[in-house]
CSV table of C-alpha atoms in Angstrom, one decimal:
chain,number,residue,atom,x,y,z
A,1,UNK,CA,-25.3,22.0,-2.3
A,2,UNK,CA,-24.4,18.4,-0.1
A,3,UNK,CA,-27.1,17.9,2.3
A,4,UNK,CA,-24.7,15.5,4.9
A,5,UNK,CA,-24.0,16.7,8.0
A,6,UNK,CA,-20.4,15.5,7.2
A,7,UNK,CA,-19.7,17.8,4.6
A,8,UNK,CA,-17.3,20.5,5.1
A,9,UNK,CA,-18.7,23.6,3.5
A,10,UNK,CA,-16.8,26.4,1.1
A,11,UNK,CA,-16.1,28.6,4.1
A,12,UNK,CA,-15.2,26.3,6.4
A,13,UNK,CA,-13.0,25.0,4.1
A,14,UNK,CA,-11.4,28.3,3.5
A,15,UNK,CA,-11.7,29.0,7.0
A,16,UNK,CA,-8.8,26.2,7.6
A,17,UNK,CA,-7.2,27.0,4.3
A,18,UNK,CA,-6.8,30.6,5.7
A,19,UNK,CA,-5.5,29.4,9.5
A,20,UNK,CA,-3.1,26.8,8.3
A,21,UNK,CA,-1.6,29.8,5.3
A,22,UNK,CA,-0.4,32.3,8.1
A,23,UNK,CA,2.5,34.2,8.9
A,24,UNK,CA,2.5,36.1,11.9
A,25,UNK,CA,5.6,37.8,12.8
A,26,UNK,CA,6.4,34.9,14.9
A,27,UNK,CA,6.6,32.2,12.0
A,28,UNK,CA,8.4,34.2,10.2
A,29,UNK,CA,11.0,34.6,12.0
A,30,UNK,CA,11.9,31.0,12.5
A,31,UNK,CA,11.8,31.0,8.5
A,32,UNK,CA,13.9,33.9,8.2
A,33,UNK,CA,15.7,31.5,11.8
A,34,UNK,CA,16.2,28.3,10.3
A,35,UNK,CA,17.0,29.4,7.1
A,36,UNK,CA,20.2,31.4,8.4
A,37,UNK,CA,20.9,27.9,10.3
A,38,UNK,CA,20.7,25.6,6.8
A,39,UNK,CA,23.0,28.0,5.5
A,40,UNK,CA,25.9,27.8,8.0
A,41,UNK,CA,24.9,24.2,7.6
A,42,UNK,CA,25.4,23.8,4.0
A,43,UNK,CA,28.6,26.1,3.7
A,44,UNK,CA,30.6,23.6,6.1
A,45,UNK,CA,32.4,20.7,4.7
A,46,UNK,CA,29.8,17.9,5.7
A,47,UNK,CA,27.9,19.9,3.1
A,48,UNK,CA,23.9,20.7,3.6
A,49,UNK,CA,20.9,19.6,4.6
A,50,UNK,CA,17.8,21.7,3.0
A,51,UNK,CA,20.4,23.9,1.2
A,52,UNK,CA,23.5,23.4,-0.6
A,53,UNK,CA,24.4,26.6,-0.4
A,54,UNK,CA,27.5,26.2,-4.5
A,55,UNK,CA,30.7,28.0,-4.8
A,56,UNK,CA,30.3,30.3,-8.0
A,57,UNK,CA,33.9,31.0,-8.1
A,58,UNK,CA,32.9,34.5,-9.3
A,59,UNK,CA,35.9,35.8,-7.9
A,60,UNK,CA,35.1,40.0,-9.0
A,61,UNK,CA,32.4,41.8,-10.0
A,62,UNK,CA,31.9,44.3,-12.6
A,63,UNK,CA,33.9,47.8,-11.6
A,64,UNK,CA,32.5,49.6,-14.8
A,65,UNK,CA,35.8,49.4,-16.5
A,66,UNK,CA,34.4,46.2,-18.8
A,67,UNK,CA,35.0,46.9,-22.7
A,68,UNK,CA,34.4,44.9,-26.1
A,69,UNK,CA,31.4,42.9,-26.6
A,70,UNK,CA,30.5,39.5,-25.1
A,71,UNK,CA,27.6,36.9,-25.5
A,72,UNK,CA,25.1,35.5,-23.3
A,73,UNK,CA,23.1,32.2,-23.6
A,74,UNK,CA,20.7,31.6,-20.9
A,75,UNK,CA,18.4,28.5,-19.9
A,76,UNK,CA,15.8,27.9,-17.7
A,77,UNK,CA,13.1,27.1,-16.4
A,78,UNK,CA,10.9,28.3,-19.8
A,79,UNK,CA,13.0,27.4,-21.8
A,80,UNK,CA,15.2,24.3,-21.6
A,81,UNK,CA,13.5,20.6,-23.1
A,82,UNK,CA,16.3,17.8,-23.8
A,83,UNK,CA,19.8,18.9,-23.1
A,84,UNK,CA,21.4,17.6,-25.9
A,85,UNK,CA,18.9,18.7,-28.3
A,86,UNK,CA,18.7,21.5,-26.9
A,87,UNK,CA,22.2,23.0,-27.1
A,88,UNK,CA,22.4,21.7,-30.4
A,89,UNK,CA,19.3,24.0,-31.4
A,90,UNK,CA,22.0,26.5,-28.5
A,91,UNK,CA,24.7,25.5,-31.3
A,92,UNK,CA,22.7,26.2,-34.7
A,93,UNK,CA,21.5,29.9,-33.0
A,94,UNK,CA,25.0,31.3,-32.2
A,95,UNK,CA,26.5,29.7,-36.4
A,96,UNK,CA,23.8,32.3,-37.7
A,97,UNK,CA,24.4,35.2,-35.6
A,98,UNK,CA,27.7,34.8,-36.9
A,99,UNK,CA,26.6,35.7,-40.1
A,100,UNK,CA,24.4,38.2,-38.8
A,101,UNK,CA,27.0,40.0,-37.2
A,102,UNK,CA,29.4,39.6,-41.0
A,103,UNK,CA,26.0,40.6,-43.1
A,104,UNK,CA,25.8,43.5,-41.0
A,105,UNK,CA,28.3,44.6,-39.7
A,106,UNK,CA,31.3,42.7,-41.4
A,107,UNK,CA,32.7,41.5,-38.8
A,108,UNK,CA,34.9,38.6,-39.8
A,109,UNK,CA,33.2,34.4,-38.9
A,110,UNK,CA,36.6,33.9,-37.5
A,111,UNK,CA,36.2,36.5,-34.8
A,112,UNK,CA,37.1,35.4,-31.4
A,113,UNK,CA,33.8,35.4,-29.4
A,114,UNK,CA,33.4,35.0,-24.9
A,115,UNK,CA,30.6,33.0,-23.9
A,116,UNK,CA,29.2,33.4,-20.4
A,117,UNK,CA,26.3,31.2,-19.9
A,118,UNK,CA,23.5,31.3,-18.0
A,119,UNK,CA,22.6,28.1,-16.4
A,120,UNK,CA,19.5,27.9,-14.2
A,121,UNK,CA,19.7,24.1,-12.7
A,122,UNK,CA,22.2,23.4,-9.4
A,123,UNK,CA,26.0,23.1,-10.5
A,124,UNK,CA,28.9,21.6,-8.8
A,125,UNK,CA,31.1,24.4,-10.1
A,126,UNK,CA,34.9,23.3,-9.9
A,127,UNK,CA,35.8,26.7,-11.7
A,128,UNK,CA,34.2,29.5,-13.5
A,129,UNK,CA,33.4,28.1,-16.5
A,130,UNK,CA,32.9,24.0,-15.3
A,131,UNK,CA,30.8,22.6,-13.4
A,132,UNK,CA,28.1,19.7,-13.7
A,133,UNK,CA,24.6,18.7,-13.0
A,134,UNK,CA,23.4,17.9,-9.3
A,135,UNK,CA,19.5,17.3,-9.9
A,136,UNK,CA,17.0,18.9,-12.6
A,137,UNK,CA,14.1,21.1,-10.7
A,138,UNK,CA,10.6,22.7,-12.2
A,139,UNK,CA,10.4,18.6,-12.6
A,140,UNK,CA,12.6,18.1,-15.2
A,141,UNK,CA,13.5,14.9,-15.6
A,142,UNK,CA,16.2,14.3,-18.3
A,143,UNK,CA,18.9,11.2,-15.7
A,144,UNK,CA,21.0,11.0,-18.6
A,145,UNK,CA,22.1,14.6,-18.3
A,146,UNK,CA,23.1,14.8,-14.6
A,147,UNK,CA,25.9,13.7,-13.4
A,148,UNK,CA,27.4,15.8,-16.4
A,149,UNK,CA,29.6,19.1,-17.5
A,150,UNK,CA,26.7,21.0,-18.7
A,151,UNK,CA,29.5,23.3,-20.0
A,152,UNK,CA,31.4,20.0,-21.8
A,153,UNK,CA,27.5,19.3,-23.6
A,154,UNK,CA,27.6,22.7,-25.2
A,155,UNK,CA,31.1,22.6,-26.7
A,156,UNK,CA,30.4,19.6,-28.0
A,157,UNK,CA,27.4,21.1,-30.0
A,158,UNK,CA,29.8,24.0,-30.8
A,159,UNK,CA,32.2,22.1,-33.0
A,160,UNK,CA,30.1,20.2,-34.6
A,161,UNK,CA,29.0,22.9,-36.3
A,162,UNK,CA,32.7,23.7,-36.4
A,163,UNK,CA,32.1,26.9,-33.5
A,164,UNK,CA,35.7,26.8,-32.6
A,165,UNK,CA,35.4,30.7,-31.6
A,166,UNK,CA,33.5,30.4,-29.4
A,167,UNK,CA,34.7,29.6,-26.2
A,168,UNK,CA,32.4,29.7,-23.5
A,169,UNK,CA,34.3,31.5,-20.1
A,170,UNK,CA,31.6,31.7,-17.9
A,171,UNK,CA,28.6,29.3,-16.3
A,172,UNK,CA,27.5,31.4,-13.4
A,173,UNK,CA,23.4,30.6,-12.1
A,174,UNK,CA,20.7,32.6,-12.8
A,175,UNK,CA,20.7,34.2,-9.7
A,176,UNK,CA,24.0,35.2,-9.8
A,177,UNK,CA,24.3,36.2,-13.2
A,178,UNK,CA,21.6,38.9,-11.4
A,179,UNK,CA,23.9,39.9,-8.7
A,180,UNK,CA,26.4,41.0,-11.5
A,181,UNK,CA,24.2,42.7,-14.0
A,182,UNK,CA,22.3,44.3,-11.2
A,183,UNK,CA,25.7,45.1,-9.6
A,184,UNK,CA,26.5,46.5,-12.9
A,185,UNK,CA,25.0,49.5,-12.0
A,186,UNK,CA,24.2,49.9,-8.4
A,187,UNK,CA,27.0,48.5,-6.0
A,188,UNK,CA,24.8,48.5,-3.1
A,189,UNK,CA,24.2,45.3,-4.7
A,190,UNK,CA,24.3,42.3,-2.4
A,191,UNK,CA,22.2,39.9,-2.8
A,192,UNK,CA,19.8,39.0,-5.5
A,193,UNK,CA,16.0,37.0,-5.6
A,194,UNK,CA,14.6,34.7,-8.8
A,195,UNK,CA,11.1,34.9,-8.3
A,196,UNK,CA,9.7,34.2,-11.7
A,197,UNK,CA,8.8,30.5,-12.2
A,198,UNK,CA,10.8,28.9,-11.0
A,199,UNK,CA,13.0,30.9,-7.3
A,200,UNK,CA,16.4,30.8,-5.7
A,201,UNK,CA,18.4,33.8,-4.4
A,202,UNK,CA,22.3,34.4,-4.4
A,203,UNK,CA,24.4,36.2,-2.2
A,204,UNK,CA,27.5,37.5,-1.5
A,205,UNK,CA,30.1,35.8,1.7
A,206,UNK,CA,33.7,35.8,3.3
A,207,UNK,CA,35.8,33.4,1.8
A,208,UNK,CA,36.8,32.8,5.2
A,209,UNK,CA,33.9,31.9,6.1
A,210,UNK,CA,32.9,28.8,4.3
A,211,UNK,CA,34.8,26.0,5.7
A,212,UNK,CA,34.0,23.7,2.5
A,213,UNK,CA,35.9,26.4,0.5
A,214,UNK,CA,38.3,26.2,3.0
A,215,UNK,CA,39.0,22.7,3.2
A,216,UNK,CA,40.1,22.9,-0.9
A,217,UNK,CA,42.8,25.0,-0.2
A,218,UNK,CA,40.9,28.3,-1.5
A,219,UNK,CA,41.8,27.0,-4.7
A,220,UNK,CA,40.5,29.6,-7.1
A,221,UNK,CA,39.9,32.2,-5.0
A,222,UNK,CA,42.6,34.8,-4.8
A,223,UNK,CA,40.2,37.5,-2.7
A,224,UNK,CA,37.7,38.1,0.3
A,225,UNK,CA,34.1,37.1,-0.9
A,226,UNK,CA,32.9,35.0,-3.7
A,227,UNK,CA,29.2,34.7,-4.3
A,228,UNK,CA,27.4,31.9,-3.4
A,229,UNK,CA,24.2,30.1,-5.1
A,230,UNK,CA,21.9,28.9,-2.1
A,231,UNK,CA,19.2,26.8,-3.9
A,232,UNK,CA,16.9,27.4,-1.2
A,233,UNK,CA,13.9,25.6,-3.8
A,234,UNK,CA,14.6,22.8,-1.2
A,235,UNK,CA,13.8,24.5,2.1
A,236,UNK,CA,10.9,22.9,4.3
A,237,UNK,CA,11.5,23.6,8.0
A,238,UNK,CA,8.9,25.6,9.6
A,239,UNK,CA,6.8,26.1,6.9
A,240,UNK,CA,3.6,26.4,6.7
A,241,UNK,CA,2.0,23.3,5.3
A,242,UNK,CA,-1.2,22.2,4.1
A,243,UNK,CA,-2.6,19.0,2.9
A,244,UNK,CA,-2.2,20.6,-0.8
A,245,UNK,CA,1.3,21.6,-0.3
A,246,UNK,CA,2.0,17.9,1.0
A,247,UNK,CA,-0.6,16.4,-2.2
A,248,UNK,CA,1.7,19.0,-4.2
A,249,UNK,CA,4.7,18.1,-2.4
A,250,UNK,CA,4.7,14.1,-3.5
A,251,UNK,CA,4.7,14.7,-6.7
A,252,UNK,CA,7.4,17.3,-6.4
A,253,UNK,CA,10.2,16.3,-4.2
A,254,UNK,CA,12.2,18.2,-2.2
A,255,UNK,CA,11.3,21.9,-4.4
A,256,UNK,CA,9.5,22.6,-1.1
A,257,UNK,CA,10.2,26.4,-1.0
A,258,UNK,CA,10.3,26.4,-3.8
A,259,UNK,CA,6.8,24.7,-4.6
A,260,UNK,CA,5.1,27.4,-2.1
A,261,UNK,CA,7.1,30.8,-3.6
A,262,UNK,CA,7.3,30.9,-7.3
A,263,UNK,CA,5.0,30.9,-10.5
A,264,UNK,CA,5.1,27.6,-11.0
A,265,UNK,CA,3.4,26.2,-8.3
A,266,UNK,CA,0.7,29.3,-7.3
A,267,UNK,CA,-2.0,28.3,-9.4
A,268,UNK,CA,-1.4,24.2,-9.4
A,269,UNK,CA,-2.1,25.0,-5.5
A,270,UNK,CA,-5.7,27.4,-5.9
A,271,UNK,CA,-6.5,24.7,-8.0
A,272,UNK,CA,-6.0,21.9,-6.3
A,273,UNK,CA,-8.1,24.0,-4.1
A,274,UNK,CA,-10.7,25.2,-5.5
A,275,UNK,CA,-11.2,21.2,-6.7
A,276,UNK,CA,-12.1,20.0,-3.1
A,277,UNK,CA,-14.2,22.5,-2.7
A,278,UNK,CA,-16.5,21.9,-5.9
A,279,UNK,CA,-16.3,17.6,-4.2
A,280,UNK,CA,-17.7,19.0,-0.6
A,281,UNK,CA,-20.3,22.5,-1.6
A,282,UNK,CA,-20.2,22.0,-5.4
A,283,UNK,CA,-18.8,25.9,-5.4
A,284,UNK,CA,-18.1,25.8,-9.3
A,285,UNK,CA,-21.0,24.1,-10.4
A,286,UNK,CA,-21.2,20.2,-11.3
A,287,UNK,CA,-19.3,20.5,-14.3
A,288,UNK,CA,-15.9,21.6,-13.1
A,289,UNK,CA,-13.5,18.8,-13.6
A,290,UNK,CA,-9.9,20.9,-13.9
A,291,UNK,CA,-8.0,20.3,-16.4
A,292,UNK,CA,-5.7,22.5,-16.8
A,293,UNK,CA,-4.7,25.2,-13.8
A,294,UNK,CA,-5.2,28.5,-13.6
A,295,UNK,CA,-1.1,30.4,-13.8
A,296,UNK,CA,0.0,33.0,-11.8
A,297,UNK,CA,-1.5,35.9,-14.7
A,298,UNK,CA,-4.2,34.7,-13.9
A,299,UNK,CA,-3.2,34.3,-9.8
A,300,UNK,CA,-3.4,38.7,-10.7
A,301,UNK,CA,-5.4,39.7,-13.0
A,302,UNK,CA,-8.4,38.1,-10.5
A,303,UNK,CA,-6.6,39.5,-7.9
A,304,UNK,CA,-6.5,42.9,-9.3
A,305,UNK,CA,-10.2,42.3,-10.4
A,306,UNK,CA,-12.2,45.7,-8.8
A,307,UNK,CA,-14.9,45.7,-10.8
A,308,UNK,CA,-18.1,45.2,-9.1
A,309,UNK,CA,-19.6,41.9,-10.6
A,310,UNK,CA,-15.8,40.5,-10.0
A,311,UNK,CA,-16.0,40.1,-14.4
A,312,UNK,CA,-12.7,39.2,-15.0
A,313,UNK,CA,-13.0,36.9,-11.7
A,314,UNK,CA,-16.1,34.9,-13.6
A,315,UNK,CA,-14.3,35.6,-17.7
A,316,UNK,CA,-11.1,33.4,-16.3
A,317,UNK,CA,-12.7,30.9,-15.0
A,318,UNK,CA,-15.7,29.8,-17.3
A,319,UNK,CA,-12.2,30.6,-20.1
A,320,UNK,CA,-10.4,28.0,-18.0
A,321,UNK,CA,-12.8,25.6,-16.8
A,322,UNK,CA,-15.6,26.2,-18.6
A,323,UNK,CA,-18.4,26.7,-16.0
A,324,UNK,CA,-20.8,29.7,-14.8
A,325,UNK,CA,-20.3,31.4,-11.6
A,326,UNK,CA,-22.0,33.9,-9.6
A,327,UNK,CA,-20.6,36.4,-7.1
A,328,UNK,CA,-20.9,34.5,-3.8
A,329,UNK,CA,-18.0,32.5,-6.0
A,330,UNK,CA,-16.6,34.9,-7.7
A,331,UNK,CA,-15.2,36.1,-3.9
A,332,UNK,CA,-14.9,33.0,-2.2
A,333,UNK,CA,-11.9,32.2,-5.5
A,334,UNK,CA,-10.9,35.6,-4.8
A,335,UNK,CA,-9.8,35.0,-0.6
A,336,UNK,CA,-8.6,31.7,-1.6
A,337,UNK,CA,-6.0,33.1,-4.5
A,338,UNK,CA,-4.8,36.6,-2.0
A,339,UNK,CA,-4.6,33.7,1.0
A,340,UNK,CA,-2.3,31.8,-1.3
A,341,UNK,CA,-0.1,34.8,-2.9
A,342,UNK,CA,0.2,36.2,0.2
A,343,UNK,CA,1.7,33.0,2.5
A,344,UNK,CA,4.0,32.9,-1.0
A,345,UNK,CA,5.1,36.4,-1.0
A,346,UNK,CA,5.0,36.3,2.8
A,347,UNK,CA,7.4,33.5,2.6
A,348,UNK,CA,10.5,34.4,0.0
A,349,UNK,CA,10.3,38.1,2.4
A,350,UNK,CA,11.2,36.2,5.5
A,351,UNK,CA,13.7,34.6,2.8
A,352,UNK,CA,15.2,38.0,1.8
A,353,UNK,CA,15.2,38.8,5.2
A,354,UNK,CA,17.2,35.7,6.9
A,355,UNK,CA,20.4,35.7,3.6
A,356,UNK,CA,20.9,39.8,5.3
A,357,UNK,CA,19.8,38.7,9.1
A,358,UNK,CA,23.2,35.5,7.9
A,359,UNK,CA,25.4,38.2,6.1
A,360,UNK,CA,24.5,40.8,9.4
A,361,UNK,CA,25.5,38.0,11.9
A,362,UNK,CA,28.7,37.2,9.5
A,363,UNK,CA,30.0,41.2,9.6
A,364,UNK,CA,29.0,44.2,12.0
A,365,UNK,CA,27.1,46.7,9.8
A,366,UNK,CA,27.7,45.1,6.9
A,367,UNK,CA,24.4,45.6,6.0
A,368,UNK,CA,21.9,47.4,9.0
A,369,UNK,CA,22.7,50.7,8.9
A,370,UNK,CA,23.8,51.4,5.3
A,371,UNK,CA,22.4,51.0,1.6
A,372,UNK,CA,21.4,47.7,1.1
A,373,UNK,CA,20.4,46.7,-2.3
A,374,UNK,CA,18.4,43.1,-3.2
A,375,UNK,CA,18.6,43.1,-6.7
A,376,UNK,CA,15.3,40.5,-7.7
A,377,UNK,CA,14.5,39.3,-11.3
A,378,UNK,CA,11.4,37.8,-12.6
A,379,UNK,CA,7.9,37.2,-13.9
A,380,UNK,CA,5.9,37.0,-10.4
A,381,UNK,CA,7.9,39.8,-8.7
A,382,UNK,CA,7.8,41.7,-11.5
A,383,UNK,CA,3.5,41.3,-13.4
A,384,UNK,CA,2.2,40.8,-9.6
A,385,UNK,CA,1.7,43.7,-8.2
A,386,UNK,CA,0.1,42.2,-4.9
A,387,UNK,CA,3.0,39.9,-4.9
A,388,UNK,CA,4.7,42.4,-4.8
A,389,UNK,CA,3.1,44.3,-2.1
A,390,UNK,CA,2.5,41.1,0.8
A,391,UNK,CA,6.7,40.6,0.0
A,392,UNK,CA,8.0,44.5,0.9
A,393,UNK,CA,5.5,44.8,4.0
A,394,UNK,CA,6.4,40.9,5.7
A,395,UNK,CA,11.0,42.3,5.0
A,396,UNK,CA,9.8,46.1,6.6
A,397,UNK,CA,7.6,43.6,9.8
A,398,UNK,CA,9.9,41.8,10.5
A,399,UNK,CA,13.2,44.2,9.9
A,400,UNK,CA,11.7,46.8,11.4
A,401,UNK,CA,11.0,50.6,9.9
A,402,UNK,CA,14.9,51.8,10.8
A,403,UNK,CA,16.4,48.6,9.7
A,404,UNK,CA,14.3,48.8,6.5
A,405,UNK,CA,15.1,51.8,6.1
A,406,UNK,CA,18.8,51.1,4.4
A,407,UNK,CA,17.0,47.9,2.8
A,408,UNK,CA,15.7,48.2,-1.0
A,409,UNK,CA,13.7,45.6,-3.0
A,410,UNK,CA,14.4,46.2,-6.3
A,411,UNK,CA,13.9,45.5,-9.7
A,412,UNK,CA,16.6,45.0,-12.1
A,413,UNK,CA,15.0,42.6,-15.2
A,414,UNK,CA,16.6,40.8,-17.5
A,415,UNK,CA,20.1,40.9,-15.1
A,416,UNK,CA,21.0,37.3,-15.2
A,417,UNK,CA,22.0,37.8,-19.4
A,418,UNK,CA,23.7,41.0,-18.8
A,419,UNK,CA,25.7,40.2,-15.8
A,420,UNK,CA,27.0,36.5,-17.6
A,421,UNK,CA,27.7,38.2,-20.3
A,422,UNK,CA,30.0,41.4,-18.4
A,423,UNK,CA,31.6,38.1,-16.1
A,424,UNK,CA,33.1,36.2,-19.6
A,425,UNK,CA,35.2,38.9,-19.2
A,426,UNK,CA,38.4,37.2,-18.5
A,427,UNK,CA,40.8,40.6,-19.1
C-alpha cells in the first residue's frame, strides 16, 4: 500500500467516482431535455448538432399482409472489418445460398430475389435503397469507404459473381430494421433502441415536423409519417463525465453517449478505473498490468456473483488480469462495476424518455394515456439483467408510475434482420 500523504485510497477514488457518475432525477431530466433540443435541431434545414436525425425513407411499416420470400443482410459492429473485402465475402455467401436453395428446394438459380440490407453505421440516404456512408463508428476506420454508396458497393460485388438475380430494394439502419420487425409483431411499437456492442435509436416521426424534409419538397415521401434514425451515439450535452470517460473519449472522438451506454465500452471504462486504483493503492497487486479490457459479459457475471467469497469475481480477475485478490478487493471491483453499469443504463433510459417526450410534444396524446412499446434489441440489454433493471427504473422514475404503466420496454431478439426483409417487399 502507498505511504505518501498525497496517495489517494481506492475508497476515495470510489467515492469520487460514485459522486461523478450519479444520475439523480434532475440530471436525467436535463439529459432528456437536451436530447429533445438536439433532435429538433437535427430535423431542421440547417442540419444537426449532436444528433444527425437521418431520414430513412421508410414510408410504410409492415402490416402482416406481406407475402413471398425475402432476404436480409446484416452488416454491424461485430461482423464488418474491411468494407470491400467484406462485400465480396457477402456476395460469395449469397452465391452459396443460391446453390443451396437449388439443391434443397429446386429453386431455379435465376429466380429474382429481393434483399433488405441492414447497415449499422451512419448513412445519408437519398431513397429507400441508396445511401452514402457518413462516417465510421465503434472504432472502425476505413477512410476510402466514407462517401461511398454502400448499396452500390454490394451490387458491384454481386455483379462480379454474376448474382444478377438479387436486387437490393431496402437499405436500413439496424434500429430501423428493429422497429419494422418489432412492429410486425406488435402494432403499438413506436420507438426502437439498440443496446449491444453499440447503441442507437429511431422512432416514428410526423413528416410535417421535419423541416429539412419539407425543404426538399417531400421527395419520396407521400405519407404522414416516416422513421427517423437519430444516431444518438454522438449525443454529449449534460452527461456526467469522469476523467476516465474523457481519457477514452480522446481516442474515440464524437461518440460520447455510445461510450457511456453501450456494451463495447463499459468494460473498458471499468478497466481504466481499476488501473488507477492499482497505481494509487495497489488494489489488485503489483502485477496488475492490464493488456486486455473486461467485457460487458464479464461485468455481468461479476455483478451477479452472490457467493459469500465472490468466487466468480476472483476467478474472472485472475483469468483476465493474472492477479490474486482478497474479498475486500473483489467487493471494491463489484462496486465500480455497479457504478458504471448503473450510470450507463440510466442514461439510456433518459434517452428513451427524451424521444417519448418529443413525440408527445408533437402530437399530444400519442404516447401518454395509451400503450406505447419501445422495442429493444442487443446483447447488452438481453444478457445483462441488472442493466435492464436500472434502465427500466430510470424510465419509471422520470415518467412517474401512471405514465410508465402504459410504456412497455420489450426485448425483440434479432428483429433488425426480420424488419429489413419485410421492408424489402416492394409490392
